[in-house]
CSV table of C-alpha atoms in Angstrom, one decimal:
chain,number,residue,atom,x,y,z
A,24,MET,CA,19.0,-73.7,-7.7
A,25,TYR,CA,21.0,-76.7,-9.0
A,26,LYS,CA,22.0,-79.1,-6.2
A,27,GLU,CA,25.0,-80.4,-8.1
A,28,LEU,CA,26.6,-77.0,-7.8
A,29,GLU,CA,26.1,-76.5,-4.0
A,30,GLY,CA,29.4,-78.1,-2.8
A,31,PHE,CA,31.8,-76.0,-4.8
A,32,LYS,CA,33.7,-73.4,-2.7
A,33,VAL,CA,35.5,-71.5,-5.4
A,34,LYS,CA,32.7,-69.6,-7.2
A,35,ASN,CA,31.5,-66.1,-8.1
A,36,GLN,CA,29.3,-64.2,-10.5
A,37,PHE,CA,29.2,-61.1,-12.6
A,38,LEU,CA,26.6,-59.1,-14.6
A,39,LEU,CA,27.0,-58.1,-18.2
A,40,THR,CA,25.0,-55.5,-20.1
A,41,THR,CA,25.4,-54.6,-23.8
A,42,GLU,CA,27.4,-51.5,-22.8
A,43,ASP,CA,29.9,-53.5,-20.7
A,44,ASN,CA,33.2,-54.9,-21.9
A,45,LEU,CA,33.2,-58.6,-21.1
A,46,GLU,CA,37.0,-58.6,-20.6
A,47,GLU,CA,36.6,-56.0,-17.9
A,48,VAL,CA,33.5,-57.3,-16.0
A,49,CYS,CA,34.4,-61.0,-16.1
A,50,ASN,CA,35.8,-62.0,-12.7
A,51,ALA,CA,36.1,-65.7,-13.5
A,52,SER,CA,39.3,-67.5,-12.3
A,53,GLU,CA,41.8,-69.2,-14.5
A,54,GLY,CA,40.7,-72.5,-12.9
A,55,SER,CA,38.6,-75.3,-14.5
A,56,GLY,CA,34.9,-75.8,-14.0
A,57,VAL,CA,31.5,-74.7,-15.3
A,58,PHE,CA,29.7,-71.5,-16.0
A,59,LEU,CA,26.0,-70.8,-16.2
A,60,VAL,CA,24.5,-67.9,-18.1
A,61,PHE,CA,21.2,-66.4,-17.1
A,62,ASP,CA,19.0,-63.8,-18.9
A,63,VAL,CA,18.0,-61.7,-15.9
A,64,ALA,CA,16.2,-58.9,-17.7
A,65,ASP,CA,12.7,-59.9,-16.6
A,66,GLU,CA,12.7,-63.3,-14.9
A,67,LYS,CA,15.9,-65.2,-14.3
A,68,GLU,CA,16.2,-67.8,-17.1
A,69,LEU,CA,19.1,-70.2,-17.7
A,70,ILE,CA,20.1,-69.7,-21.3
A,71,MET,CA,23.5,-71.5,-21.4
A,72,VAL,CA,25.8,-73.9,-19.6
A,73,GLY,CA,29.5,-74.3,-20.5
A,74,SER,CA,32.7,-75.8,-19.0
A,75,THR,CA,36.4,-75.9,-19.4
A,76,GLY,CA,39.1,-78.4,-18.4
A,77,THR,CA,39.6,-82.1,-19.4
A,78,VAL,CA,40.7,-84.8,-16.9
A,79,GLN,CA,43.4,-87.1,-18.3
A,80,ASN,CA,43.5,-90.9,-17.5
A,81,ASP,CA,46.2,-90.3,-14.9
A,82,GLY,CA,44.0,-87.9,-13.0
A,83,THR,CA,45.7,-84.7,-14.1
A,84,LEU,CA,43.8,-81.8,-15.5
A,85,LYS,CA,44.5,-80.5,-19.0
A,86,THR,CA,43.5,-76.9,-19.3
A,87,LYS,CA,43.9,-74.1,-21.8
A,88,ASN,CA,45.7,-71.0,-20.6
A,89,GLY,CA,43.3,-68.7,-18.9
A,90,GLY,CA,40.8,-71.4,-17.7
A,91,LEU,CA,37.2,-70.2,-17.0
A,92,TYR,CA,38.1,-66.6,-17.7
A,93,ASP,CA,39.4,-67.3,-21.2
A,94,LYS,CA,36.6,-69.7,-22.0
A,95,ILE,CA,34.0,-67.1,-21.1
A,96,VAL,CA,35.7,-64.1,-22.8
A,97,ASN,CA,37.3,-65.7,-25.8
A,98,GLY,CA,35.4,-68.9,-26.4
A,99,HIS,CA,33.5,-69.0,-29.7
A,100,GLN,CA,29.8,-68.8,-29.8
A,101,PHE,CA,27.3,-67.6,-32.5
A,102,ALA,CA,30.1,-66.9,-34.9
A,103,LYS,CA,33.8,-67.7,-35.4
A,104,THR,CA,34.7,-65.0,-32.9
A,105,GLY,CA,35.1,-64.6,-29.1
A,106,ARG,CA,32.1,-64.2,-26.8
A,107,LYS,CA,33.4,-60.7,-25.9
A,108,TYR,CA,32.1,-59.8,-29.4
A,109,SER,CA,29.3,-62.3,-30.0
A,110,TRP,CA,27.5,-62.1,-26.6
A,111,PRO,CA,26.8,-58.3,-26.8
A,112,ALA,CA,25.6,-58.7,-30.5
A,113,GLN,CA,23.3,-61.6,-29.6
A,114,MET,CA,22.0,-59.7,-26.6
A,115,LYS,CA,21.0,-56.8,-28.8
A,116,LYS,CA,19.5,-59.2,-31.3
A,117,GLU,CA,17.4,-60.9,-28.6
A,118,GLU,CA,16.8,-57.6,-26.8
A,119,ILE,CA,18.4,-58.9,-23.6
A,120,SER,CA,19.4,-56.0,-21.4
A,121,ARG,CA,21.4,-58.0,-18.8
A,122,LEU,CA,23.1,-61.3,-18.3
A,123,GLU,CA,24.3,-62.9,-15.1
A,124,VAL,CA,27.2,-65.3,-15.4
A,125,VAL,CA,27.8,-67.6,-12.4
A,126,TRP,CA,31.0,-69.8,-12.4
A,127,TYR,CA,32.3,-72.6,-10.3
A,128,GLU,CA,35.7,-74.2,-10.1
A,129,THR,CA,34.9,-77.9,-10.0
A,130,TYR,CA,38.5,-79.3,-10.3
A,131,ASN,CA,41.3,-77.9,-8.2
A,132,ASN,CA,43.6,-78.9,-5.3
A,133,ASP,CA,40.6,-79.4,-3.0
A,134,THR,CA,37.9,-80.6,-5.3
A,135,LYS,CA,38.1,-83.2,-8.1
A,136,VAL,CA,34.9,-83.2,-10.1
A,137,ILE,CA,35.2,-83.4,-13.9
A,138,PRO,CA,33.9,-80.1,-15.4
A,139,THR,CA,32.0,-81.8,-18.3
A,140,PHE,CA,30.3,-84.2,-15.8
A,141,VAL,CA,28.9,-81.2,-13.9
A,142,GLU,CA,27.9,-79.5,-17.1
A,143,ALA,CA,26.1,-82.6,-18.2
A,144,GLN,CA,24.3,-82.9,-14.9
A,145,VAL,CA,23.0,-79.4,-15.1
A,146,LEU,CA,22.0,-79.8,-18.7
A,147,GLN,CA,20.3,-83.1,-18.0
A,148,ASN,CA,18.3,-81.6,-15.2
A,149,PHE,CA,17.3,-78.7,-17.4
A,150,LEU,CA,16.3,-81.1,-20.2
A,151,SER,CA,14.2,-83.2,-17.7
A,152,GLU,CA,12.4,-80.1,-16.5
A,153,ASN,CA,12.0,-78.3,-19.8
A,154,ALA,CA,12.1,-81.0,-22.6
A,155,LYS,CA,14.9,-79.0,-24.3
A,156,LEU,CA,18.3,-77.5,-23.7
A,157,PRO,CA,18.9,-73.9,-22.8
A,158,ARG,CA,18.5,-71.7,-25.9
A,159,TRP,CA,22.1,-70.8,-26.2
A,160,ASN,CA,23.3,-74.4,-26.0
A,161,VAL,CA,23.2,-75.7,-29.6
A,162,ALA,CA,23.9,-79.3,-28.7
A,163,PHE,CA,25.5,-81.5,-26.1
């Protein structure tokens, strides 16, 4: 779907319904990279892109404990509370029955691509195709 994501070897995905516990279904690694959120109830629609991990000027990576897993589960969105609470509430509000979350490690021992660079590429391509950002991305 997005050519900038094709080369990453460490990746996976999971589904989330409003009845699921995000902490339990999230299979994301503690590595650094990007994640894409799709509304898959009817047609597959990209609704959000996020990333975690910052590359320092000496080439090292600065990460928060928990990496992608923690960013997906506990990162704040829609409210000053973690996604494990805000995503199910937003799904109910928008009548979304199921999300698919796809994640990629973009910066590890084998691959060195800045997570926010990949996030920006995906968002730029979405913007070019749709003249707007995915609906759950407030700004970039």
